[in-house]
PDB file of C-alpha atoms and ligand atoms in Angstrom:
ATOM      1  CA  UNK Q   1      50.169  46.063 -17.548  1.00  0.00           C
ATOM      2  CA  UNK Q   2      48.244  43.889 -15.095  1.00  0.00           C
ATOM      3  CA  UNK Q   3      46.395  40.757 -16.180  1.00  0.00           C
ATOM      4  CA  UNK Q   4      42.888  42.275 -16.106  1.00  0.00           C
ATOM      5  CA  UNK Q   5      43.901  45.264 -18.206  1.00  0.00           C
ATOM      6  CA  UNK Q   6      45.737  43.042 -20.699  1.00  0.00           C
ATOM      7  CA  UNK Q   7      42.609  40.889 -21.036  1.00  0.00           C
ATOM      8  CA  UNK Q   8      40.344  43.922 -21.489  1.00  0.00           C
ATOM      9  CA  UNK Q   9      42.745  45.394 -24.049  1.00  0.00           C
ATOM     10  CA  UNK Q  10      42.582  42.150 -25.976  1.00  0.00           C
ATOM     11  CA  UNK Q  11      38.781  41.797 -25.731  1.00  0.00           C
ATOM     12  CA  UNK Q  12      38.225  45.366 -26.914  1.00  0.00           C
ATOM     13  CA  UNK Q  13      40.713  45.220 -29.803  1.00  0.00           C
ATOM     14  CA  UNK Q  14      38.438  44.748 -32.788  1.00  0.00           C
ATOM     15  CA  UNK Q  15      39.424  43.929 -36.362  1.00  0.00           C
ATOM     16  CA  UNK Q  16      36.691  46.361 -37.384  1.00  0.00           C
ATOM     17  CA  UNK Q  17      38.651  49.214 -35.761  1.00  0.00           C
ATOM     18  CA  UNK Q  18      42.373  48.500 -36.193  1.00  0.00           C
ATOM     19  CA  UNK Q  19      43.532  52.077 -35.572  1.00  0.00           C
ATOM     20  CA  UNK Q  20      41.548  52.487 -32.321  1.00  0.00           C
ATOM     21  CA  UNK Q  21      42.806  49.161 -31.040  1.00  0.00           C
ATOM     22  CA  UNK Q  22      46.358  50.544 -30.846  1.00  0.00           C
ATOM     23  CA  UNK Q  23      45.438  52.959 -28.012  1.00  0.00           C
ATOM     24  CA  UNK Q  24      46.028  52.134 -24.344  1.00  0.00           C
ATOM     25  CA  UNK Q  25      42.727  50.797 -22.983  1.00  0.00           C
ATOM     26  CA  UNK Q  26      43.460  52.096 -19.483  1.00  0.00           C
ATOM     27  CA  UNK Q  27      43.718  55.670 -20.784  1.00  0.00           C
ATOM     28  CA  UNK Q  28      40.719  55.286 -23.099  1.00  0.00           C
ATOM     29  CA  UNK Q  29      38.497  53.764 -20.415  1.00  0.00           C
ATOM     30  CA  UNK Q  30      39.469  56.450 -17.880  1.00  0.00           C
ATOM     31  CA  UNK Q  31      38.310  59.112 -20.326  1.00  0.00           C
ATOM     32  CA  UNK Q  32      35.360  57.496 -22.060  1.00  0.00           C
ATOM     33  CA  UNK Q  33      31.886  58.986 -21.677  1.00  0.00           C
ATOM     34  CA  UNK Q  34      30.120  56.376 -23.794  1.00  0.00           C
ATOM     35  CA  UNK Q  35      31.007  53.452 -26.057  1.00  0.00           C
ATOM     36  CA  UNK Q  36      34.504  54.141 -27.383  1.00  0.00           C
ATOM     37  CA  UNK Q  37      34.528  57.485 -29.238  1.00  0.00           C
ATOM     38  CA  UNK Q  38      37.648  56.285 -31.085  1.00  0.00           C
ATOM     39  CA  UNK Q  39      35.629  53.438 -32.623  1.00  0.00           C
ATOM     40  CA  UNK Q  40      32.992  55.965 -33.634  1.00  0.00           C
ATOM     41  CA  UNK Q  41      35.588  58.331 -35.124  1.00  0.00           C
ATOM     42  CA  UNK Q  42      37.253  55.469 -36.998  1.00  0.00           C
ATOM     43  CA  UNK Q  43      33.864  54.406 -38.373  1.00  0.00           C
ATOM     44  CA  UNK Q  44      33.231  57.986 -39.509  1.00  0.00           C
ATOM     45  CA  UNK Q  45      36.684  58.266 -41.094  1.00  0.00           C
ATOM     46  CA  UNK Q  46      35.720  55.503 -43.563  1.00  0.00           C
ATOM     47  CA  UNK Q  47      33.397  58.037 -45.221  1.00  0.00           C
ATOM     48  CA  UNK Q  48      35.135  61.370 -44.574  1.00  0.00           C
ATOM     49  CA  UNK Q  49      38.295  62.714 -46.152  1.00  0.00           C
ATOM     50  CA  UNK Q  50      40.783  63.953 -43.562  1.00  0.00           C
ATOM     51  CA  UNK Q  51      44.165  65.326 -44.549  1.00  0.00           C
ATOM     52  CA  UNK Q  52      47.036  66.981 -42.737  1.00  0.00           C
ATOM     53  CA  UNK Q  53      46.441  70.608 -41.809  1.00  0.00           C
ATOM     54  CA  UNK Q  54      42.657  70.563 -42.201  1.00  0.00           C
ATOM     55  CA  UNK Q  55      40.687  72.500 -39.587  1.00  0.00           C
ATOM     56  CA  UNK Q  56      38.199  70.141 -37.956  1.00  0.00           C
ATOM     57  CA  UNK Q  57      35.528  71.017 -35.402  1.00  0.00           C
ATOM     58  CA  UNK Q  58      34.901  68.119 -32.981  1.00  0.00           C
ATOM     59  CA  UNK Q  59      31.584  69.153 -31.462  1.00  0.00           C
ATOM     60  CA  UNK Q  60      30.673  67.659 -28.080  1.00  0.00           C
ATOM     61  CA  UNK Q  61      34.152  66.095 -27.873  1.00  0.00           C
ATOM     62  CA  UNK Q  62      33.743  65.191 -24.184  1.00  0.00           C
ATOM     63  CA  UNK Q  63      37.159  64.271 -22.807  1.00  0.00           C
ATOM     64  CA  UNK Q  64      38.717  64.471 -26.243  1.00  0.00           C
ATOM     65  CA  UNK Q  65      39.151  60.835 -27.287  1.00  0.00           C
ATOM     66  CA  UNK Q  66      37.998  61.462 -30.850  1.00  0.00           C
ATOM     67  CA  UNK Q  67      39.981  64.724 -31.075  1.00  0.00           C
ATOM     68  CA  UNK Q  68      43.195  62.965 -30.044  1.00  0.00           C
ATOM     69  CA  UNK Q  69      42.407  60.127 -32.451  1.00  0.00           C
ATOM     70  CA  UNK Q  70      41.821  62.406 -35.467  1.00  0.00           C
ATOM     71  CA  UNK Q  71      44.938  64.474 -34.739  1.00  0.00           C
ATOM     72  CA  UNK Q  72      47.181  61.443 -34.302  1.00  0.00           C
ATOM     73  CA  UNK Q  73      45.791  59.387 -37.172  1.00  0.00           C
ATOM     74  CA  UNK Q  74      45.330  62.099 -39.805  1.00  0.00           C
ATOM     75  CA  UNK Q  75      47.401  65.115 -38.672  1.00  0.00           C
ATOM     76  CA  UNK Q  76      44.354  67.410 -38.726  1.00  0.00           C
ATOM     77  CA  UNK Q  77      43.982  70.504 -36.516  1.00  0.00           C
ATOM     78  CA  UNK Q  78      41.116  69.801 -34.163  1.00  0.00           C
ATOM     79  CA  UNK Q  79      39.038  72.357 -32.267  1.00  0.00           C
ATOM     80  CA  UNK Q  80      37.904  70.094 -29.419  1.00  0.00           C
ATOM     81  CA  UNK Q  81      34.689  71.782 -28.309  1.00  0.00           C
ATOM     82  CA  UNK Q  82      32.531  70.758 -25.377  1.00  0.00           C
ATOM     83  CA  UNK Q  83      30.055  72.140 -22.873  1.00  0.00           C
ATOM     84  CA  UNK Q  84      30.317  69.897 -19.798  1.00  0.00           C
ATOM     85  CA  UNK Q  85      34.085  69.309 -19.705  1.00  0.00           C
ATOM     86  CA  UNK Q  86      36.554  71.928 -18.516  1.00  0.00           C
ATOM     87  CA  UNK Q  87      39.112  73.113 -21.095  1.00  0.00           C
ATOM     88  CA  UNK Q  88      42.040  72.862 -18.684  1.00  0.00           C
ATOM     89  CA  UNK Q  89      41.251  69.207 -17.977  1.00  0.00           C
ATOM     90  CA  UNK Q  90      41.059  68.540 -21.697  1.00  0.00           C
ATOM     91  CA  UNK Q  91      44.309  70.428 -22.303  1.00  0.00           C
ATOM     92  CA  UNK Q  92      46.099  68.201 -19.756  1.00  0.00           C
ATOM     93  CA  UNK Q  93      44.765  65.099 -21.529  1.00  0.00           C
ATOM     94  CA  UNK Q  94      45.756  66.487 -24.928  1.00  0.00           C
ATOM     95  CA  UNK Q  95      49.285  67.210 -23.638  1.00  0.00           C
ATOM     96  CA  UNK Q  96      49.507  63.760 -22.095  1.00  0.00           C
ATOM     97  CA  UNK Q  97      48.808  62.339 -25.568  1.00  0.00           C
ATOM     98  CA  UNK Q  98      51.365  64.744 -27.128  1.00  0.00           C
ATOM     99  CA  UNK Q  99      49.006  66.406 -29.586  1.00  0.00           C
ATOM    100  CA  UNK Q 100      48.892  69.889 -28.047  1.00  0.00           C
ATOM    101  CA  UNK Q 101      50.185  71.386 -31.317  1.00  0.00           C
ATOM    102  CA  UNK Q 102      47.194  69.942 -33.166  1.00  0.00           C
ATOM    103  CA  UNK Q 103      44.285  69.974 -30.700  1.00  0.00           C
ATOM    104  CA  UNK Q 104      42.823  73.161 -29.187  1.00  0.00           C
ATOM    105  CA  UNK Q 105      40.343  72.704 -26.329  1.00  0.00           C
ATOM    106  CA  UNK Q 106      37.375  75.060 -26.387  1.00  0.00           C
ATOM    107  CA  UNK Q 107      34.551  75.486 -23.898  1.00  0.00           C
ATOM    108  CA  UNK Q 108      31.373  76.367 -25.793  1.00  0.00           C
ATOM    109  CA  UNK Q 109      27.717  75.584 -26.218  1.00  0.00           C
ATOM    110  CA  UNK Q 110      26.831  74.086 -29.601  1.00  0.00           C
ATOM    111  CA  UNK Q 111      23.954  76.572 -29.712  1.00  0.00           C
ATOM    112  CA  UNK Q 112      26.312  79.539 -29.344  1.00  0.00           C
ATOM    113  CA  UNK Q 113      29.612  78.767 -31.031  1.00  0.00           C
ATOM    114  CA  UNK Q 114      32.449  81.296 -30.874  1.00  0.00           C
ATOM    115  CA  UNK Q 115      33.877  80.549 -34.351  1.00  0.00           C
ATOM    116  CA  UNK Q 116      33.975  82.516 -37.599  1.00  0.00           C
ATOM    117  CA  UNK Q 117      31.420  81.457 -40.197  1.00  0.00           C
ATOM    118  CA  UNK Q 118      32.998  79.371 -42.984  1.00  0.00           C
ATOM    119  CA  UNK Q 119      36.059  78.547 -40.842  1.00  0.00           C
ATOM    120  CA  UNK Q 120      36.123  74.733 -40.845  1.00  0.00           C
ATOM    121  CA  UNK Q 121      37.150  72.225 -43.510  1.00  0.00           C
ATOM    122  CA  UNK Q 122      35.170  69.528 -41.679  1.00  0.00           C
ATOM    123  CA  UNK Q 123      32.822  69.143 -38.725  1.00  0.00           C
ATOM    124  CA  UNK Q 124      32.443  65.921 -36.751  1.00  0.00           C
ATOM    125  CA  UNK Q 125      30.387  64.970 -33.739  1.00  0.00           C
ATOM    126  CA  UNK Q 126      30.558  61.627 -31.951  1.00  0.00           C
ATOM    127  CA  UNK Q 127      27.852  60.463 -29.567  1.00  0.00           C
ATOM    128  CA  UNK Q 128      26.821  64.082 -28.946  1.00  0.00           C
ATOM    129  CA  UNK Q 129      24.869  65.584 -31.870  1.00  0.00           C
ATOM    130  CA  UNK Q 130      21.574  64.099 -30.637  1.00  0.00           C
ATOM    131  CA  UNK Q 131      21.802  66.349 -27.546  1.00  0.00           C
ATOM    132  CA  UNK Q 132      21.424  69.491 -29.644  1.00  0.00           C
ATOM    133  CA  UNK Q 133      20.904  68.636 -33.324  1.00  0.00           C
ATOM    134  CA  UNK Q 134      17.502  66.930 -33.617  1.00  0.00           C
ATOM    135  CA  UNK Q 135      15.522  70.087 -34.422  1.00  0.00           C
ATOM    136  CA  UNK Q 136      14.805  71.401 -37.903  1.00  0.00           C
ATOM    137  CA  UNK Q 137      16.998  74.498 -37.586  1.00  0.00           C
ATOM    138  CA  UNK Q 138      20.264  73.263 -36.123  1.00  0.00           C
ATOM    139  CA  UNK Q 139      21.796  71.876 -39.315  1.00  0.00           C
ATOM    140  CA  UNK Q 140      21.468  75.263 -41.048  1.00  0.00           C
ATOM    141  CA  UNK Q 141      23.233  76.896 -38.108  1.00  0.00           C
ATOM    142  CA  UNK Q 142      26.115  74.422 -37.910  1.00  0.00           C
ATOM    143  CA  UNK Q 143      26.625  74.390 -41.684  1.00  0.00           C
ATOM    144  CA  UNK Q 144      27.349  78.114 -41.567  1.00  0.00           C
ATOM    145  CA  UNK Q 145      30.671  77.312 -39.880  1.00  0.00           C
ATOM    146  CA  UNK Q 146      31.693  74.928 -42.682  1.00  0.00           C
ATOM    147  CA  UNK Q 147      33.488  75.916 -45.911  1.00  0.00           C
ATOM    148  CA  UNK Q 148      31.824  75.112 -49.251  1.00  0.00           C
ATOM    149  CA  UNK Q 149      32.717  71.512 -50.224  1.00  0.00           C
ATOM    150  CA  UNK Q 150      33.466  70.771 -46.564  1.00  0.00           C
ATOM    151  CA  UNK Q 151      32.063  67.604 -44.993  1.00  0.00           C
ATOM    152  CA  UNK Q 152      29.973  67.190 -41.860  1.00  0.00           C
ATOM    153  CA  UNK Q 153      29.738  63.761 -40.228  1.00  0.00           C
ATOM    154  CA  UNK Q 154      28.116  62.466 -37.084  1.00  0.00           C
ATOM    155  CA  UNK Q 155      27.807  59.137 -35.296  1.00  0.00           C
ATOM    156  CA  UNK Q 156      24.965  58.923 -32.786  1.00  0.00           C
ATOM    157  CA  UNK Q 157      23.140  56.187 -30.872  1.00  0.00           C
ATOM    158  CA  UNK Q 158      20.328  54.942 -33.075  1.00  0.00           C
ATOM    159  CA  UNK Q 159      17.348  52.603 -33.146  1.00  0.00           C
ATOM    160  CA  UNK Q 160      16.292  50.041 -35.744  1.00  0.00           C
ATOM    161  CA  UNK Q 161      12.704  51.317 -35.580  1.00  0.00           C
ATOM    162  CA  UNK Q 162      11.366  54.726 -34.505  1.00  0.00           C
ATOM    163  CA  UNK Q 163       9.781  54.750 -31.040  1.00  0.00           C
ATOM    164  CA  UNK Q 164       7.074  57.290 -31.942  1.00  0.00           C
ATOM    165  CA  UNK Q 165       4.602  56.885 -29.051  1.00  0.00           C
ATOM    166  CA  UNK Q 166       5.259  53.223 -28.535  1.00  0.00           C
ATOM    167  CA  UNK Q 167       8.027  52.292 -26.129  1.00  0.00           C
ATOM    168  CA  UNK Q 168       8.853  48.566 -26.375  1.00  0.00           C
ATOM    169  CA  UNK Q 169       7.794  46.675 -23.212  1.00  0.00           C
ATOM    170  CA  UNK Q 170      11.301  45.227 -22.832  1.00  0.00           C
ATOM    171  CA  UNK Q 171      12.941  48.609 -22.316  1.00  0.00           C
ATOM    172  CA  UNK Q 172      10.201  50.321 -20.275  1.00  0.00           C
ATOM    173  CA  UNK Q 173      12.065  49.670 -16.995  1.00  0.00           C
ATOM    174  CA  UNK Q 174      15.068  51.580 -18.366  1.00  0.00           C
ATOM    175  CA  UNK Q 175      13.172  54.297 -20.198  1.00  0.00           C
ATOM    176  CA  UNK Q 176      14.300  57.898 -19.983  1.00  0.00           C
ATOM    177  CA  UNK Q 177      12.796  60.668 -22.144  1.00  0.00           C
ATOM    178  CA  UNK Q 178      16.211  61.384 -23.657  1.00  0.00           C
ATOM    179  CA  UNK Q 179      15.933  58.056 -25.509  1.00  0.00           C
ATOM    180  CA  UNK Q 180      13.491  59.858 -27.810  1.00  0.00           C
ATOM    181  CA  UNK Q 181      16.597  61.484 -29.343  1.00  0.00           C
ATOM    182  CA  UNK Q 182      17.612  58.081 -30.747  1.00  0.00           C
ATOM    183  CA  UNK Q 183      16.471  57.727 -34.344  1.00  0.00           C
ATOM    184  CA  UNK Q 184      16.954  55.564 -37.413  1.00  0.00           C
ATOM    185  CA  UNK Q 185      19.426  56.456 -40.179  1.00  0.00           C
ATOM    186  CA  UNK Q 186      16.413  57.104 -42.428  1.00  0.00           C
ATOM    187  CA  UNK Q 187      15.079  59.678 -39.931  1.00  0.00           C
ATOM    188  CA  UNK Q 188      18.416  61.495 -39.920  1.00  0.00           C
ATOM    189  CA  UNK Q 189      18.667  61.387 -43.723  1.00  0.00           C
ATOM    190  CA  UNK Q 190      15.235  62.964 -44.038  1.00  0.00           C
ATOM    191  CA  UNK Q 191      16.063  65.685 -41.514  1.00  0.00           C
ATOM    192  CA  UNK Q 192      19.317  66.550 -43.284  1.00  0.00           C
ATOM    193  CA  UNK Q 193      17.797  66.349 -46.765  1.00  0.00           C
ATOM    194  CA  UNK Q 194      15.543  69.264 -45.818  1.00  0.00           C
ATOM    195  CA  UNK Q 195      18.615  71.452 -46.234  1.00  0.00           C
ATOM    196  CA  UNK Q 196      19.361  72.865 -49.659  1.00  0.00           C
ATOM    197  CA  UNK Q 197      22.943  73.517 -48.511  1.00  0.00           C
ATOM    198  CA  UNK Q 198      23.920  69.861 -48.169  1.00  0.00           C
ATOM    199  CA  UNK Q 199      24.261  66.703 -50.217  1.00  0.00           C
ATOM    200  CA  UNK Q 200      23.699  63.753 -47.876  1.00  0.00           C
ATOM    201  CA  UNK Q 201      26.158  61.034 -48.868  1.00  0.00           C
ATOM    202  CA  UNK Q 202      25.704  58.430 -46.173  1.00  0.00           C
ATOM    203  CA  UNK Q 203      23.096  57.541 -43.563  1.00  0.00           C
ATOM    204  CA  UNK Q 204      23.708  54.020 -42.339  1.00  0.00           C
ATOM    205  CA  UNK Q 205      23.998  51.781 -39.291  1.00  0.00           C
ATOM    206  CA  UNK Q 206      27.301  50.587 -37.848  1.00  0.00           C
ATOM    207  CA  UNK Q 207      27.818  46.881 -38.616  1.00  0.00           C
ATOM    208  CA  UNK Q 208      27.696  45.090 -35.242  1.00  0.00           C
ATOM    209  CA  UNK Q 209      26.743  48.386 -33.604  1.00  0.00           C
ATOM    210  CA  UNK Q 210      24.575  46.719 -30.954  1.00  0.00           C
ATOM    211  CA  UNK Q 211      27.163  44.008 -30.257  1.00  0.00           C
ATOM    212  CA  UNK Q 212      29.994  46.565 -30.060  1.00  0.00           C
ATOM    213  CA  UNK Q 213      28.068  48.800 -27.655  1.00  0.00           C
ATOM    214  CA  UNK Q 214      27.237  45.837 -25.396  1.00  0.00           C
ATOM    215  CA  UNK Q 215      30.777  44.459 -25.600  1.00  0.00           C
ATOM    216  CA  UNK Q 216      32.258  47.833 -24.606  1.00  0.00           C
ATOM    217  CA  UNK Q 217      29.984  48.487 -21.628  1.00  0.00           C
ATOM    218  CA  UNK Q 218      29.912  44.886 -20.406  1.00  0.00           C
ATOM    219  CA  UNK Q 219      33.653  44.245 -20.698  1.00  0.00           C
ATOM    220  CA  UNK Q 220      34.550  47.419 -18.815  1.00  0.00           C
ATOM    221  CA  UNK Q 221      31.800  46.865 -16.227  1.00  0.00           C
ATOM    222  CA  UNK Q 222      32.825  43.244 -15.555  1.00  0.00           C
ATOM    223  CA  UNK Q 223      36.439  44.391 -15.149  1.00  0.00           C
ATOM    224  CA  UNK Q 224      35.428  47.168 -12.725  1.00  0.00           C
ATOM    225  CA  UNK Q 225      36.699  49.767 -15.224  1.00  0.00           C
ATOM    226  CA  UNK Q 226      33.399  51.455 -16.153  1.00  0.00           C
ATOM    227  CA  UNK Q 227      33.078  54.835 -14.450  1.00  0.00           C
ATOM    228  CA  UNK Q 228      29.455  55.460 -15.468  1.00  0.00           C
ATOM    229  CA  UNK Q 229      26.498  53.192 -14.796  1.00  0.00           C
ATOM    230  CA  UNK Q 230      26.405  52.010 -18.417  1.00  0.00           C
ATOM    231  CA  UNK Q 231      23.685  50.443 -20.507  1.00  0.00           C
ATOM    232  CA  UNK Q 232      24.296  46.714 -20.089  1.00  0.00           C
ATOM    233  CA  UNK Q 233      20.893  45.836 -18.599  1.00  0.00           C
ATOM    234  CA  UNK Q 234      18.969  47.932 -21.104  1.00  0.00           C
ATOM    235  CA  UNK Q 235      20.930  46.506 -24.044  1.00  0.00           C
ATOM    236  CA  UNK Q 236      20.410  42.931 -22.864  1.00  0.00           C
ATOM    237  CA  UNK Q 237      16.692  43.594 -22.428  1.00  0.00           C
ATOM    238  CA  UNK Q 238      16.250  45.272 -25.809  1.00  0.00           C
ATOM    239  CA  UNK Q 239      18.162  42.570 -27.683  1.00  0.00           C
ATOM    240  CA  UNK Q 240      19.210  44.553 -30.706  1.00  0.00           C
ATOM    241  CA  UNK Q 241      17.021  47.667 -31.036  1.00  0.00           C
ATOM    242  CA  UNK Q 242      19.879  50.036 -30.280  1.00  0.00           C
ATOM    243  CA  UNK Q 243      22.917  50.613 -32.460  1.00  0.00           C
ATOM    244  CA  UNK Q 244      24.922  53.519 -33.876  1.00  0.00           C
ATOM    245  CA  UNK Q 245      24.180  55.411 -37.022  1.00  0.00           C
ATOM    246  CA  UNK Q 246      26.494  57.464 -39.183  1.00  0.00           C
ATOM    247  CA  UNK Q 247      25.380  60.429 -41.261  1.00  0.00           C
ATOM    248  CA  UNK Q 248      27.753  62.244 -43.626  1.00  0.00           C
ATOM    249  CA  UNK Q 249      27.129  65.089 -46.050  1.00  0.00           C
ATOM    250  CA  UNK Q 250      29.013  67.637 -48.133  1.00  0.00           C
ATOM    251  CA  UNK Q 251      28.128  71.320 -48.142  1.00  0.00           C
ATOM    252  CA  UNK Q 252      27.427  72.816 -51.569  1.00  0.00           C
TER     253      UNK Q 252
HETATM  254  C1  LIG V   1      27.868  61.165 -24.208  1.00  0.00           C
HETATM  255  S1  LIG V   1      29.001  62.503 -24.136  1.00  0.00           S
HETATM  256  C2  LIG V   1      30.075  62.054 -25.461  1.00  0.00           C
HETATM  257  C3  LIG V   1      31.399  62.756 -25.387  1.00  0.00           C
HETATM  258  C4  LIG V   1      32.407  62.321 -26.437  1.00  0.00           C
HETATM  259  N1  LIG V   1      32.031  62.720 -27.780  1.00  0.00           N
HETATM  260  C5  LIG V   1      32.618  60.834 -26.366  1.00  0.00           C
HETATM  261  O1  LIG V   1      31.998  60.100 -27.162  1.00  0.00           O
HETATM  262  O2  LIG V   1      33.371  60.422 -25.498  1.00  0.00           O
HETATM  263  C6  LIG V   1      28.080  63.856 -24.833  1.00  0.00           C
HETATM  264  C7  LIG V   1      28.847  65.163 -24.878  1.00  0.00           C
HETATM  265  O3  LIG V   1      28.029  66.126 -25.531  1.00  0.00           O
HETATM  266  C8  LIG V   1      28.331  67.376 -24.967  1.00  0.00           C
HETATM  267  N2  LIG V   1      27.232  68.310 -25.170  1.00  0.00           N
HETATM  268  C9  LIG V   1      25.923  68.132 -24.856  1.00  0.00           C
HETATM  269  N3  LIG V   1      25.226  69.233 -25.153  1.00  0.00           N
HETATM  270  C10 LIG V   1      26.119  70.135 -25.668  1.00  0.00           C
HETATM  271  C11 LIG V   1      26.018  71.463 -26.160  1.00  0.00           C
HETATM  272  N4  LIG V   1      24.861  72.106 -26.171  1.00  0.00           N
HETATM  273  N5  LIG V   1      27.138  72.054 -26.615  1.00  0.00           N
HETATM  274  C12 LIG V   1      28.339  71.416 -26.609  1.00  0.00           C
HETATM  275  N6  LIG V   1      28.496  70.156 -26.155  1.00  0.00           N
HETATM  276  C13 LIG V   1      27.404  69.528 -25.684  1.00  0.00           C
HETATM  277  C14 LIG V   1      28.545  67.126 -23.500  1.00  0.00           C
HETATM  278  O4  LIG V   1      29.326  68.128 -22.925  1.00  0.00           O
HETATM  279  C15 LIG V   1      29.200  65.732 -23.510  1.00  0.00           C
HETATM  280  O5  LIG V   1      30.588  65.814 -23.352  1.00  0.00           O
END
């Protein structure tokens, strides 16, 4: 391991996420599509019950970081489902991480899933649900794939205060309409509580979510290891509006 990578590995090993910190930062950074999906999955696992053999849908899994994490850490069978990423590429990554017996890559649109209704013991989605799940109807649709008593849990980028029609001056230079998909935990709780199929157990903000997001993007960017443009400038300008929120519920 060269000096830069060793330093980045050390800087991005957080006490808050001991399991994620054990993974090779070079591999994780090559395959990340946003602030470490393993951190997000570890945060979610504090409030979800995963046990060996469970069938878990990882919706919007990207390059499979969270799917590999859940399979390795909890021995669950993961259906790693994504729209933008090719299944063969994900299969190669899954094999590289030696979890091909536990993780099945699937190419599908969240709006048109190819699964049997009532098939999954749990559904997770990390840094993806806001792309398709902010409307009133989507929760009802996705819950149909979950068994009774099964849990659904998401972690998404969030804001401390709803934007409504007022975009803070500080982030106007970085504004993109997709930022309207970022909401508070209270907003998500309300949306999910409209369902009579679900008991919402948790809707909260990740402790140090803003700091972790900035640390991830900035550390990788400074080391020349960030393959996307990242959010460093926007995060520095906003000074703490953005974070991550976690929402977990159990289907009746
Ligand atoms: C920011 S990336 C996050 C990927 C991964 N969860 C991670 O954190 O590394 C968002 C992902 O959502 C997926 N996505 C967006 N819209 C989708 C849809 N309609 N159906 C399935 N996946 C979708 C994209 O393919 C993309 O991989």
